[in-house]
Amino acid sequence: MTFTKSVVFIVLTVALGSHSLHPIWDERFQDEWTGTCASGLLQTPIAIPSISERNLTQFMTLEFTNMKVPINQVTVTNLGRHTLFEWERDGSAQYPQRYFKLKTSQDVAPFRKGKKYVLQNVHVHHNLNAHTGTLHAIDGWKYAMEMHLLFLLPEFDHDYLRAFESGPGNAFELSILWRLSNKHNAAWSLLNDLTLSQKLSENQTITSSGETSFRLSDFIPKNSHFVLYPGSMCFNNCLETNTWIVFDQPMDFDTADLGMRHWTYISDGVEIPLHRNIRHIQSRNGRPVYHGIAQQVMFKDPSCRV
């Protein structure tokens, strides 16, 4: 960094706070992903604007089904750019599917209105410290970890790439930011302890012994505004066919030693610094970011069958 940049960076840091977002001057954001994404106008992630700068709709309601049904066994995979969590889900009484539906007062994105989307997996991104670990930024702030819940239309179940390649409206990705604090989240700690129990190289997996028990509802903010915007995948060619929902209020957790915080692997198997694991903030390019004036997160009672 040149002397001039250093001076400007120090001034910005003092004026705006050491953990605010300075994508031009801050060296934390210079290691963006390269060679993995095509250029485009609807790329993800973005800096989520304040409420006053959002496109307001009358209401937006998120309705979840079976998210409170316990998961008793989970498999962790190191996919290099993120850590993947999956579980048995064949739609039976013992292994039910989890569903998501968005209800809105108007068409705000190219999703299928009134359709249920099936949860595919949970995956997380994080970084070397508690203030640079999220892809998205909220009012210029980043946090320790970002968790994504990927939902697809039922006809694309278990077929992620075909869903994205078939055009907009087939995929939703819910983004939850996590803040390091002194508040314990037992569900996340369980998954994190499993991840830390073995150093996984790329594409290696570890499965819990069957003593695992957590609910996905423990990962969803209950009292938070959220936004919706059209965007892209964050890997491969970053196809611009994804719809994102990002919660304003981060979840709290106290696990400072995050699983895979200190290492990761890229496709050639070479170990690289984890600070290159967070994709650079992308331009909004004038696209809308929707916010419901009346917002609600609903959990339907668990049932044996959906």
PDB file of C-alpha atoms in Angstrom:
ATOM      1  CA  MET A   1       0.000   0.000   0.000  1.00  0.00           C
ATOM      2  CA  THR A   2       1.410   3.426  -0.973  1.00  0.00           C
ATOM      3  CA  PHE A   3       1.920   6.229   1.551  1.00  0.00           C
ATOM      4  CA  THR A   4      -1.079   8.146   0.139  1.00  0.00           C
ATOM      5  CA  LYS A   5      -3.332   5.086   0.361  1.00  0.00           C
ATOM      6  CA  SER A   6      -2.117   4.419   3.882  1.00  0.00           C
ATOM      7  CA  VAL A   7      -3.004   7.939   5.003  1.00  0.00           C
ATOM      8  CA  VAL A   8      -6.450   7.783   3.391  1.00  0.00           C
ATOM      9  CA  PHE A   9      -7.061   4.320   4.855  1.00  0.00           C
ATOM     10  CA  ILE A  10      -6.181   5.537   8.368  1.00  0.00           C
ATOM     11  CA  VAL A  11      -8.494   8.535   7.999  1.00  0.00           C
ATOM     12  CA  LEU A  12     -11.365   6.339   6.776  1.00  0.00           C
ATOM     13  CA  THR A  13     -10.778   3.831   9.560  1.00  0.00           C
ATOM     14  CA  VAL A  14     -10.888   6.533  12.231  1.00  0.00           C
ATOM     15  CA  ALA A  15     -13.932   8.221  10.698  1.00  0.00           C
ATOM     16  CA  LEU A  16     -16.005   5.153   9.887  1.00  0.00           C
ATOM     17  CA  GLY A  17     -14.844   2.520  12.341  1.00  0.00           C
ATOM     18  CA  SER A  18     -12.315  -0.283  12.038  1.00  0.00           C
ATOM     19  CA  HIS A  19     -14.876  -2.859  10.907  1.00  0.00           C
ATOM     20  CA  SER A  20     -16.784  -0.849   8.296  1.00  0.00           C
ATOM     21  CA  LEU A  21     -16.570  -1.662   4.603  1.00  0.00           C
ATOM     22  CA  HIS A  22     -13.877   0.103   2.553  1.00  0.00           C
ATOM     23  CA  PRO A  23     -13.625  -2.023  -0.609  1.00  0.00           C
ATOM     24  CA  ILE A  24     -11.281   0.391  -2.409  1.00  0.00           C
ATOM     25  CA  TRP A  25      -8.696   1.019   0.311  1.00  0.00           C
ATOM     26  CA  ASP A  26      -9.020  -1.897   2.692  1.00  0.00           C
ATOM     27  CA  GLU A  27      -6.563  -4.705   1.900  1.00  0.00           C
ATOM     28  CA  ARG A  28      -8.981  -7.195   3.496  1.00  0.00           C
ATOM     29  CA  PHE A  29     -11.068  -7.007   0.312  1.00  0.00           C
ATOM     30  CA  GLN A  30      -8.322  -7.119  -2.324  1.00  0.00           C
ATOM     31  CA  ASP A  31      -8.235 -10.929  -2.539  1.00  0.00           C
ATOM     32  CA  GLU A  32     -11.472 -11.400  -4.449  1.00  0.00           C
ATOM     33  CA  TRP A  33     -12.153 -14.701  -6.179  1.00  0.00           C
ATOM     34  CA  THR A  34     -10.590 -14.842  -9.615  1.00  0.00           C
ATOM     35  CA  GLY A  35     -11.163 -17.184 -12.509  1.00  0.00           C
ATOM     36  CA  THR A  36     -14.402 -18.615 -11.116  1.00  0.00           C
ATOM     37  CA  CYS A  37     -17.101 -16.212 -12.304  1.00  0.00           C
ATOM     38  CA  ALA A  38     -18.240 -14.670 -15.560  1.00  0.00           C
ATOM     39  CA  SER A  39     -18.834 -10.928 -15.645  1.00  0.00           C
ATOM     40  CA  GLY A  40     -22.424  -9.713 -15.428  1.00  0.00           C
ATOM     41  CA  LEU A  41     -24.779  -7.100 -14.031  1.00  0.00           C
ATOM     42  CA  LEU A  42     -26.529  -9.195 -11.339  1.00  0.00           C
ATOM     43  CA  GLN A  43     -23.593 -10.642  -9.437  1.00  0.00           C
ATOM     44  CA  THR A  44     -23.624 -11.664  -5.759  1.00  0.00           C
ATOM     45  CA  PRO A  45     -22.812 -10.638  -3.035  1.00  0.00           C
ATOM     46  CA  ILE A  46     -23.835  -6.995  -2.688  1.00  0.00           C
ATOM     47  CA  ALA A  47     -23.756  -4.395   0.063  1.00  0.00           C
ATOM     48  CA  ILE A  48     -27.313  -4.347   1.457  1.00  0.00           C
ATOM     49  CA  PRO A  49     -28.507  -0.720   1.704  1.00  0.00           C
ATOM     50  CA  SER A  50     -30.345   0.878   4.602  1.00  0.00           C
ATOM     51  CA  ILE A  51     -34.155   0.680   4.727  1.00  0.00           C
ATOM     52  CA  SER A  52     -34.533   4.193   3.338  1.00  0.00           C
ATOM     53  CA  GLU A  53     -32.815   3.081   0.118  1.00  0.00           C
ATOM     54  CA  ARG A  54     -34.810  -0.128  -0.425  1.00  0.00           C
ATOM     55  CA  ASN A  55     -37.759  -0.820  -2.725  1.00  0.00           C
ATOM     56  CA  LEU A  56     -40.746  -1.141  -0.413  1.00  0.00           C
ATOM     57  CA  THR A  57     -43.535  -3.661  -0.891  1.00  0.00           C
ATOM     58  CA  GLN A  58     -46.730  -3.955   1.131  1.00  0.00           C
ATOM     59  CA  PHE A  59     -45.672  -7.168   2.868  1.00  0.00           C
ATOM     60  CA  MET A  60     -43.364 -10.183   2.620  1.00  0.00           C
ATOM     61  CA  THR A  61     -43.916 -13.363   4.648  1.00  0.00           C
ATOM     62  CA  LEU A  62     -41.497 -16.295   4.910  1.00  0.00           C
ATOM     63  CA  GLU A  63     -43.242 -19.594   5.678  1.00  0.00           C
ATOM     64  CA  PHE A  64     -41.159 -22.626   6.713  1.00  0.00           C
ATOM     65  CA  THR A  65     -42.370 -26.229   7.041  1.00  0.00           C
ATOM     66  CA  ASN A  66     -40.709 -28.958   9.129  1.00  0.00           C
ATOM     67  CA  MET A  67     -37.778 -26.750  10.162  1.00  0.00           C
ATOM     68  CA  LYS A  68     -38.415 -27.705  13.788  1.00  0.00           C
ATOM     69  CA  VAL A  69     -38.187 -31.447  13.094  1.00  0.00           C
ATOM     70  CA  PRO A  70     -34.888 -32.616  14.660  1.00  0.00           C
ATOM     71  CA  ILE A  71     -32.026 -33.798  12.460  1.00  0.00           C
ATOM     72  CA  ASN A  72     -30.219 -36.687  14.146  1.00  0.00           C
ATOM     73  CA  GLN A  73     -27.362 -37.325  11.742  1.00  0.00           C
ATOM     74  CA  VAL A  74     -25.447 -34.906   9.536  1.00  0.00           C
ATOM     75  CA  THR A  75     -22.581 -35.138   7.051  1.00  0.00           C
ATOM     76  CA  VAL A  76     -19.946 -32.382   6.740  1.00  0.00           C
ATOM     77  CA  THR A  77     -17.990 -31.866   3.493  1.00  0.00           C
ATOM     78  CA  ASN A  78     -15.074 -29.531   2.876  1.00  0.00           C
ATOM     79  CA  LEU A  79     -15.803 -28.025  -0.545  1.00  0.00           C
ATOM     80  CA  GLY A  80     -12.866 -25.638  -0.452  1.00  0.00           C
ATOM     81  CA  ARG A  81     -14.834 -22.412  -0.823  1.00  0.00           C
ATOM     82  CA  HIS A  82     -17.328 -23.368   1.862  1.00  0.00           C
ATOM     83  CA  THR A  83     -18.287 -26.043   4.383  1.00  0.00           C
ATOM     84  CA  LEU A  84     -21.337 -28.111   3.399  1.00  0.00           C
ATOM     85  CA  PHE A  85     -23.839 -29.760   5.776  1.00  0.00           C
ATOM     86  CA  GLU A  86     -26.296 -32.394   4.475  1.00  0.00           C
ATOM     87  CA  TRP A  87     -28.658 -34.974   5.990  1.00  0.00           C
ATOM     88  CA  GLU A  88     -31.028 -37.764   4.970  1.00  0.00           C
ATOM     89  CA  ARG A  89     -34.274 -36.367   3.494  1.00  0.00           C
ATOM     90  CA  ASP A  90     -36.273 -38.839   1.407  1.00  0.00           C
ATOM     91  CA  GLY A  91     -39.693 -37.419   2.319  1.00  0.00           C
ATOM     92  CA  SER A  92     -40.562 -40.293   4.652  1.00  0.00           C
ATOM     93  CA  ALA A  93     -41.962 -39.876   8.131  1.00  0.00           C
ATOM     94  CA  GLN A  94     -38.495 -40.446   9.579  1.00  0.00           C
ATOM     95  CA  TYR A  95     -36.640 -38.184   7.111  1.00  0.00           C
ATOM     96  CA  PRO A  96     -39.051 -35.434   6.024  1.00  0.00           C
ATOM     97  CA  GLN A  97     -38.287 -32.696   3.530  1.00  0.00           C
ATOM     98  CA  ARG A  98     -38.028 -29.084   4.716  1.00  0.00           C
ATOM     99  CA  TYR A  99     -39.896 -26.452   2.712  1.00  0.00           C
ATOM    100  CA  PHE A 100     -39.927 -22.701   2.228  1.00  0.00           C
ATOM    101  CA  LYS A 101     -42.546 -20.447   0.654  1.00  0.00           C
ATOM    102  CA  LEU A 102     -42.455 -16.700   0.078  1.00  0.00           C
ATOM    103  CA  LYS A 103     -45.713 -14.755   0.200  1.00  0.00           C
ATOM    104  CA  THR A 104     -45.666 -11.209  -1.155  1.00  0.00           C
ATOM    105  CA  SER A 105     -48.087  -8.490  -2.163  1.00  0.00           C
ATOM    106  CA  GLN A 106     -46.529  -8.199  -5.625  1.00  0.00           C
ATOM    107  CA  ASP A 107     -44.117  -9.896  -7.982  1.00  0.00           C
ATOM    108  CA  VAL A 108     -40.738  -8.732  -6.701  1.00  0.00           C
ATOM    109  CA  ALA A 109     -38.430 -11.277  -8.366  1.00  0.00           C
ATOM    110  CA  PRO A 110     -38.580 -14.104 -10.902  1.00  0.00           C
ATOM    111  CA  PHE A 111     -39.605 -16.748  -8.357  1.00  0.00           C
ATOM    112  CA  ARG A 112     -42.641 -19.015  -8.683  1.00  0.00           C
ATOM    113  CA  LYS A 113     -45.295 -17.292  -6.588  1.00  0.00           C
ATOM    114  CA  GLY A 114     -47.105 -19.579  -4.149  1.00  0.00           C
ATOM    115  CA  LYS A 115     -44.780 -22.539  -4.810  1.00  0.00           C
ATOM    116  CA  LYS A 116     -42.923 -24.466  -2.119  1.00  0.00           C
ATOM    117  CA  TYR A 117     -39.158 -24.728  -2.450  1.00  0.00           C
ATOM    118  CA  VAL A 118     -37.299 -27.742  -1.018  1.00  0.00           C
ATOM    119  CA  LEU A 119     -34.270 -27.236   1.249  1.00  0.00           C
ATOM    120  CA  GLN A 120     -31.168 -28.860  -0.254  1.00  0.00           C
ATOM    121  CA  ASN A 121     -28.387 -28.113   2.216  1.00  0.00           C
ATOM    122  CA  VAL A 122     -26.799 -25.647   4.586  1.00  0.00           C
ATOM    123  CA  HIS A 123     -23.350 -24.255   3.833  1.00  0.00           C
ATOM    124  CA  VAL A 124     -21.195 -21.630   5.512  1.00  0.00           C
ATOM    125  CA  HIS A 125     -18.432 -19.159   4.620  1.00  0.00           C
ATOM    126  CA  HIS A 126     -16.082 -17.503   7.105  1.00  0.00           C
ATOM    127  CA  ASN A 127     -12.741 -15.778   7.307  1.00  0.00           C
ATOM    128  CA  LEU A 128      -9.719 -15.249   9.514  1.00  0.00           C
ATOM    129  CA  ASN A 129     -11.383 -12.866  11.966  1.00  0.00           C
ATOM    130  CA  ALA A 130     -14.799 -11.896  13.324  1.00  0.00           C
ATOM    131  CA  HIS A 131     -15.306  -8.868  11.071  1.00  0.00           C
ATOM    132  CA  THR A 132     -14.531 -10.084   7.540  1.00  0.00           C
ATOM    133  CA  GLY A 133     -16.242 -13.467   7.383  1.00  0.00           C
ATOM    134  CA  THR A 134     -19.462 -12.656   5.523  1.00  0.00           C
ATOM    135  CA  LEU A 135     -19.984 -12.226   1.800  1.00  0.00           C
ATOM    136  CA  HIS A 136     -22.829  -9.709   2.127  1.00  0.00           C
ATOM    137  CA  ALA A 137     -22.486  -6.468   4.054  1.00  0.00           C
ATOM    138  CA  ILE A 138     -25.302  -4.772   5.989  1.00  0.00           C
ATOM    139  CA  ASP A 139     -24.960  -0.973   6.028  1.00  0.00           C
ATOM    140  CA  GLY A 140     -21.238  -1.480   5.374  1.00  0.00           C
ATOM    141  CA  TRP A 141     -20.679  -4.005   8.180  1.00  0.00           C
ATOM    142  CA  LYS A 142     -19.451  -7.560   7.854  1.00  0.00           C
ATOM    143  CA  TYR A 143     -19.467 -10.245  10.542  1.00  0.00           C
ATOM    144  CA  ALA A 144     -17.790 -13.548  11.467  1.00  0.00           C
ATOM    145  CA  MET A 145     -19.702 -16.055   9.329  1.00  0.00           C
ATOM    146  CA  GLU A 146     -22.381 -16.281   6.646  1.00  0.00           C
ATOM    147  CA  MET A 147     -24.736 -19.260   6.452  1.00  0.00           C
ATOM    148  CA  HIS A 148     -26.664 -20.089   3.278  1.00  0.00           C
ATOM    149  CA  LEU A 149     -29.772 -22.259   3.059  1.00  0.00           C
ATOM    150  CA  LEU A 150     -30.290 -23.404  -0.539  1.00  0.00           C
ATOM    151  CA  PHE A 151     -33.869 -24.086  -1.688  1.00  0.00           C
ATOM    152  CA  LEU A 152     -34.933 -25.449  -5.101  1.00  0.00           C
ATOM    153  CA  LEU A 153     -38.250 -26.139  -6.772  1.00  0.00           C
ATOM    154  CA  PRO A 154     -39.222 -29.811  -6.196  1.00  0.00           C
ATOM    155  CA  GLU A 155     -38.643 -30.777  -9.833  1.00  0.00           C
ATOM    156  CA  PHE A 156     -34.948 -29.865  -9.396  1.00  0.00           C
ATOM    157  CA  ASP A 157     -34.478 -31.650  -6.065  1.00  0.00           C
ATOM    158  CA  HIS A 158     -30.883 -32.945  -5.699  1.00  0.00           C
ATOM    159  CA  ASP A 159     -29.898 -31.289  -9.016  1.00  0.00           C
ATOM    160  CA  TYR A 160     -28.443 -27.873  -8.171  1.00  0.00           C
ATOM    161  CA  LEU A 161     -26.674 -27.060 -11.415  1.00  0.00           C
ATOM    162  CA  ARG A 162     -29.640 -27.980 -13.612  1.00  0.00           C
ATOM    163  CA  ALA A 163     -31.822 -25.670 -11.513  1.00  0.00           C
ATOM    164  CA  PHE A 164     -29.451 -22.730 -11.960  1.00  0.00           C
ATOM    165  CA  GLU A 165     -28.801 -23.476 -15.630  1.00  0.00           C
ATOM    166  CA  SER A 166     -32.540 -23.727 -16.418  1.00  0.00           C
ATOM    167  CA  GLY A 167     -33.096 -20.021 -15.810  1.00  0.00           C
ATOM    168  CA  PRO A 168     -34.374 -17.681 -13.081  1.00  0.00           C
ATOM    169  CA  GLY A 169     -37.015 -18.674 -10.547  1.00  0.00           C
ATOM    170  CA  ASN A 170     -35.826 -22.183  -9.712  1.00  0.00           C
ATOM    171  CA  ALA A 171     -33.590 -21.373  -6.738  1.00  0.00           C
ATOM    172  CA  PHE A 172     -33.758 -19.351  -3.541  1.00  0.00           C
ATOM    173  CA  GLU A 173     -30.805 -18.834  -1.247  1.00  0.00           C
ATOM    174  CA  LEU A 174     -31.386 -17.552   2.283  1.00  0.00           C
ATOM    175  CA  SER A 175     -28.435 -15.740   3.826  1.00  0.00           C
ATOM    176  CA  ILE A 176     -27.948 -15.459   7.594  1.00  0.00           C
ATOM    177  CA  LEU A 177     -25.039 -13.450   8.978  1.00  0.00           C
ATOM    178  CA  TRP A 178     -23.499 -14.586  12.275  1.00  0.00           C
ATOM    179  CA  ARG A 179     -21.937 -12.294  14.872  1.00  0.00           C
ATOM    180  CA  LEU A 180     -19.309 -13.482  17.337  1.00  0.00           C
ATOM    181  CA  SER A 181     -20.515 -12.635  20.854  1.00  0.00           C
ATOM    182  CA  ASN A 182     -20.982 -14.252  24.253  1.00  0.00           C
ATOM    183  CA  LYS A 183     -24.352 -15.770  23.302  1.00  0.00           C
ATOM    184  CA  HIS A 184     -24.317 -19.530  22.819  1.00  0.00           C
ATOM    185  CA  ASN A 185     -26.080 -21.262  19.927  1.00  0.00           C
ATOM    186  CA  ALA A 186     -26.124 -24.967  20.751  1.00  0.00           C
ATOM    187  CA  ALA A 187     -27.173 -26.074  17.253  1.00  0.00           C
ATOM    188  CA  TRP A 188     -24.269 -24.312  15.557  1.00  0.00           C
ATOM    189  CA  SER A 189     -21.760 -25.412  18.221  1.00  0.00           C
ATOM    190  CA  LEU A 190     -22.746 -29.012  17.570  1.00  0.00           C
ATOM    191  CA  LEU A 191     -22.038 -28.686  13.839  1.00  0.00           C
ATOM    192  CA  ASN A 192     -18.858 -26.732  14.450  1.00  0.00           C
ATOM    193  CA  ASP A 193     -17.511 -29.304  16.912  1.00  0.00           C
ATOM    194  CA  LEU A 194     -18.143 -32.024  14.342  1.00  0.00           C
ATOM    195  CA  THR A 195     -16.294 -30.017  11.686  1.00  0.00           C
ATOM    196  CA  LEU A 196     -13.322 -29.432  13.998  1.00  0.00           C
ATOM    197  CA  SER A 197     -13.115 -33.096  15.010  1.00  0.00           C
ATOM    198  CA  GLN A 198     -11.095 -33.931  11.888  1.00  0.00           C
ATOM    199  CA  LYS A 199      -9.034 -31.874   9.442  1.00  0.00           C
ATOM    200  CA  LEU A 200     -10.792 -32.483   6.146  1.00  0.00           C
ATOM    201  CA  SER A 201      -9.037 -32.030   2.840  1.00  0.00           C
ATOM    202  CA  GLU A 202     -10.987 -30.983  -0.223  1.00  0.00           C
ATOM    203  CA  ASN A 203     -14.101 -33.113  -0.883  1.00  0.00           C
ATOM    204  CA  GLN A 204     -13.525 -35.203   2.247  1.00  0.00           C
ATOM    205  CA  THR A 205     -16.520 -35.820   4.491  1.00  0.00           C
ATOM    206  CA  ILE A 206     -17.270 -36.754   8.069  1.00  0.00           C
ATOM    207  CA  THR A 207     -20.634 -38.029   9.350  1.00  0.00           C
ATOM    208  CA  SER A 208     -21.889 -37.706  12.898  1.00  0.00           C
ATOM    209  CA  SER A 209     -22.232 -40.896  14.908  1.00  0.00           C
ATOM    210  CA  GLY A 210     -26.009 -40.585  15.202  1.00  0.00           C
ATOM    211  CA  GLU A 211     -25.969 -38.720  18.498  1.00  0.00           C
ATOM    212  CA  THR A 212     -26.452 -35.402  16.712  1.00  0.00           C
ATOM    213  CA  SER A 213     -29.750 -33.617  17.296  1.00  0.00           C
ATOM    214  CA  PHE A 214     -30.464 -30.069  16.141  1.00  0.00           C
ATOM    215  CA  ARG A 215     -33.251 -28.078  14.512  1.00  0.00           C
ATOM    216  CA  LEU A 216     -32.787 -25.892  11.471  1.00  0.00           C
ATOM    217  CA  SER A 217     -35.176 -23.366  13.009  1.00  0.00           C
ATOM    218  CA  ASP A 218     -32.324 -22.535  15.425  1.00  0.00           C
ATOM    219  CA  PHE A 219     -30.502 -20.927  12.477  1.00  0.00           C
ATOM    220  CA  ILE A 220     -33.310 -18.565  11.397  1.00  0.00           C
ATOM    221  CA  PRO A 221     -33.565 -15.050  12.887  1.00  0.00           C
ATOM    222  CA  LYS A 222     -37.042 -14.678  14.396  1.00  0.00           C
ATOM    223  CA  ASN A 223     -37.166 -10.899  14.835  1.00  0.00           C
ATOM    224  CA  SER A 224     -35.370  -9.416  11.882  1.00  0.00           C
ATOM    225  CA  HIS A 225     -36.126  -7.446   8.763  1.00  0.00           C
ATOM    226  CA  PHE A 226     -34.993  -9.081   5.536  1.00  0.00           C
ATOM    227  CA  VAL A 227     -34.469  -8.096   1.916  1.00  0.00           C
ATOM    228  CA  LEU A 228     -34.893  -9.862  -1.397  1.00  0.00           C
ATOM    229  CA  TYR A 229     -32.877  -9.199  -4.531  1.00  0.00           C
ATOM    230  CA  PRO A 230     -32.030 -10.915  -7.854  1.00  0.00           C
ATOM    231  CA  GLY A 231     -28.459 -12.175  -7.988  1.00  0.00           C
ATOM    232  CA  SER A 232     -26.131 -14.974  -8.960  1.00  0.00           C
ATOM    233  CA  MET A 233     -24.501 -18.141  -7.766  1.00  0.00           C
ATOM    234  CA  CYS A 234     -21.243 -17.534  -5.894  1.00  0.00           C
ATOM    235  CA  PHE A 235     -19.263 -20.302  -7.551  1.00  0.00           C
ATOM    236  CA  ASN A 236     -18.548 -21.853 -10.955  1.00  0.00           C
ATOM    237  CA  ASN A 237     -19.675 -19.369 -13.628  1.00  0.00           C
ATOM    238  CA  CYS A 238     -21.918 -17.351 -11.269  1.00  0.00           C
ATOM    239  CA  LEU A 239     -25.068 -17.793 -13.356  1.00  0.00           C
ATOM    240  CA  GLU A 240     -27.411 -14.858 -12.680  1.00  0.00           C
ATOM    241  CA  THR A 241     -30.494 -16.979 -11.969  1.00  0.00           C
ATOM    242  CA  ASN A 242     -30.603 -16.959  -8.169  1.00  0.00           C
ATOM    243  CA  THR A 243     -32.958 -15.069  -5.839  1.00  0.00           C
ATOM    244  CA  TRP A 244     -31.428 -14.028  -2.514  1.00  0.00           C
ATOM    245  CA  ILE A 245     -33.059 -13.291   0.833  1.00  0.00           C
ATOM    246  CA  VAL A 246     -30.719 -11.664   3.360  1.00  0.00           C
ATOM    247  CA  PHE A 247     -31.663 -11.072   7.012  1.00  0.00           C
ATOM    248  CA  ASP A 248     -30.695  -7.727   8.530  1.00  0.00           C
ATOM    249  CA  GLN A 249     -30.198  -8.984  12.081  1.00  0.00           C
ATOM    250  CA  PRO A 250     -27.227 -11.323  12.554  1.00  0.00           C
ATOM    251  CA  MET A 251     -27.456 -14.428  14.681  1.00  0.00           C
ATOM    252  CA  ASP A 252     -25.156 -14.639  17.714  1.00  0.00           C
ATOM    253  CA  PHE A 253     -22.714 -17.402  18.574  1.00  0.00           C
ATOM    254  CA  ASP A 254     -19.688 -17.852  20.825  1.00  0.00           C
ATOM    255  CA  THR A 255     -17.507 -20.334  18.902  1.00  0.00           C
ATOM    256  CA  ALA A 256     -14.436 -18.221  18.166  1.00  0.00           C
ATOM    257  CA  ASP A 257     -12.548 -21.214  16.755  1.00  0.00           C
ATOM    258  CA  LEU A 258     -14.663 -21.861  13.670  1.00  0.00           C
ATOM    259  CA  GLY A 259     -14.375 -25.155  11.824  1.00  0.00           C
ATOM    260  CA  MET A 260     -11.997 -24.776   8.850  1.00  0.00           C
ATOM    261  CA  ARG A 261     -11.188 -21.196   9.889  1.00  0.00           C
ATOM    262  CA  HIS A 262      -7.449 -21.874   9.624  1.00  0.00           C
ATOM    263  CA  TRP A 263      -7.279 -23.802   6.347  1.00  0.00           C
ATOM    264  CA  THR A 264      -9.095 -24.552   3.113  1.00  0.00           C
ATOM    265  CA  TYR A 265      -8.366 -26.286  -0.180  1.00  0.00           C
ATOM    266  CA  ILE A 266      -8.830 -25.242  -3.790  1.00  0.00           C
ATOM    267  CA  SER A 267      -9.375 -27.497  -6.784  1.00  0.00           C
ATOM    268  CA  ASP A 268      -5.728 -28.455  -7.280  1.00  0.00           C
ATOM    269  CA  GLY A 269      -5.483 -29.567  -3.666  1.00  0.00           C
ATOM    270  CA  VAL A 270      -3.074 -26.801  -2.678  1.00  0.00           C
ATOM    271  CA  GLU A 271      -3.712 -25.305   0.740  1.00  0.00           C
ATOM    272  CA  ILE A 272      -4.333 -21.547   0.527  1.00  0.00           C
ATOM    273  CA  PRO A 273      -4.979 -18.792   3.082  1.00  0.00           C
ATOM    274  CA  LEU A 274      -8.604 -18.618   4.132  1.00  0.00           C
ATOM    275  CA  HIS A 275      -8.767 -14.845   3.645  1.00  0.00           C
ATOM    276  CA  ARG A 276      -9.124 -15.531  -0.086  1.00  0.00           C
ATOM    277  CA  ASN A 277     -12.361 -17.390   0.579  1.00  0.00           C
ATOM    278  CA  ILE A 278     -14.712 -14.392   0.690  1.00  0.00           C
ATOM    279  CA  ARG A 279     -15.865 -13.033  -2.643  1.00  0.00           C
ATOM    280  CA  HIS A 280     -15.567  -9.304  -3.265  1.00  0.00           C
ATOM    281  CA  ILE A 281     -18.674  -7.091  -2.950  1.00  0.00           C
ATOM    282  CA  GLN A 282     -20.275  -6.691  -6.397  1.00  0.00           C
ATOM    283  CA  SER A 283     -21.992  -3.641  -7.874  1.00  0.00           C
ATOM    284  CA  ARG A 284     -25.793  -3.411  -7.579  1.00  0.00           C
ATOM    285  CA  ASN A 285     -25.955  -1.924 -11.091  1.00  0.00           C
ATOM    286  CA  GLY A 286     -29.293  -0.312 -10.303  1.00  0.00           C
ATOM    287  CA  ARG A 287     -31.065  -3.571  -9.450  1.00  0.00           C
ATOM    288  CA  PRO A 288     -33.879  -3.383  -6.848  1.00  0.00           C
ATOM    289  CA  VAL A 289     -33.472  -4.552  -3.258  1.00  0.00           C
ATOM    290  CA  TYR A 290     -36.968  -5.299  -1.917  1.00  0.00           C
ATOM    291  CA  HIS A 291     -38.142  -4.784   1.657  1.00  0.00           C
ATOM    292  CA  GLY A 292     -41.626  -5.576   2.971  1.00  0.00           C
ATOM    293  CA  ILE A 293     -43.259  -2.896   5.108  1.00  0.00           C
ATOM    294  CA  ALA A 294     -44.996  -5.730   6.960  1.00  0.00           C
ATOM    295  CA  GLN A 295     -42.682  -8.726   7.401  1.00  0.00           C
ATOM    296  CA  GLN A 296     -43.177 -12.047   9.147  1.00  0.00           C
ATOM    297  CA  VAL A 297     -41.295 -15.326   9.627  1.00  0.00           C
ATOM    298  CA  MET A 298     -43.634 -18.278  10.207  1.00  0.00           C
ATOM    299  CA  PHE A 299     -42.921 -21.892  11.210  1.00  0.00           C
ATOM    300  CA  LYS A 300     -45.644 -24.453  10.493  1.00  0.00           C
ATOM    301  CA  ASP A 301     -46.125 -27.168  13.098  1.00  0.00           C
ATOM    302  CA  PRO A 302     -43.979 -30.227  12.401  1.00  0.00           C
ATOM    303  CA  SER A 303     -45.863 -33.185  11.028  1.00  0.00           C
ATOM    304  CA  CYS A 304     -44.965 -36.782  10.282  1.00  0.00           C
ATOM    305  CA  ARG A 305     -45.589 -36.281   6.606  1.00  0.00           C
ATOM    306  CA  VAL A 306     -45.607 -33.139   4.457  1.00  0.00           C
TER     307      VAL A 306
END
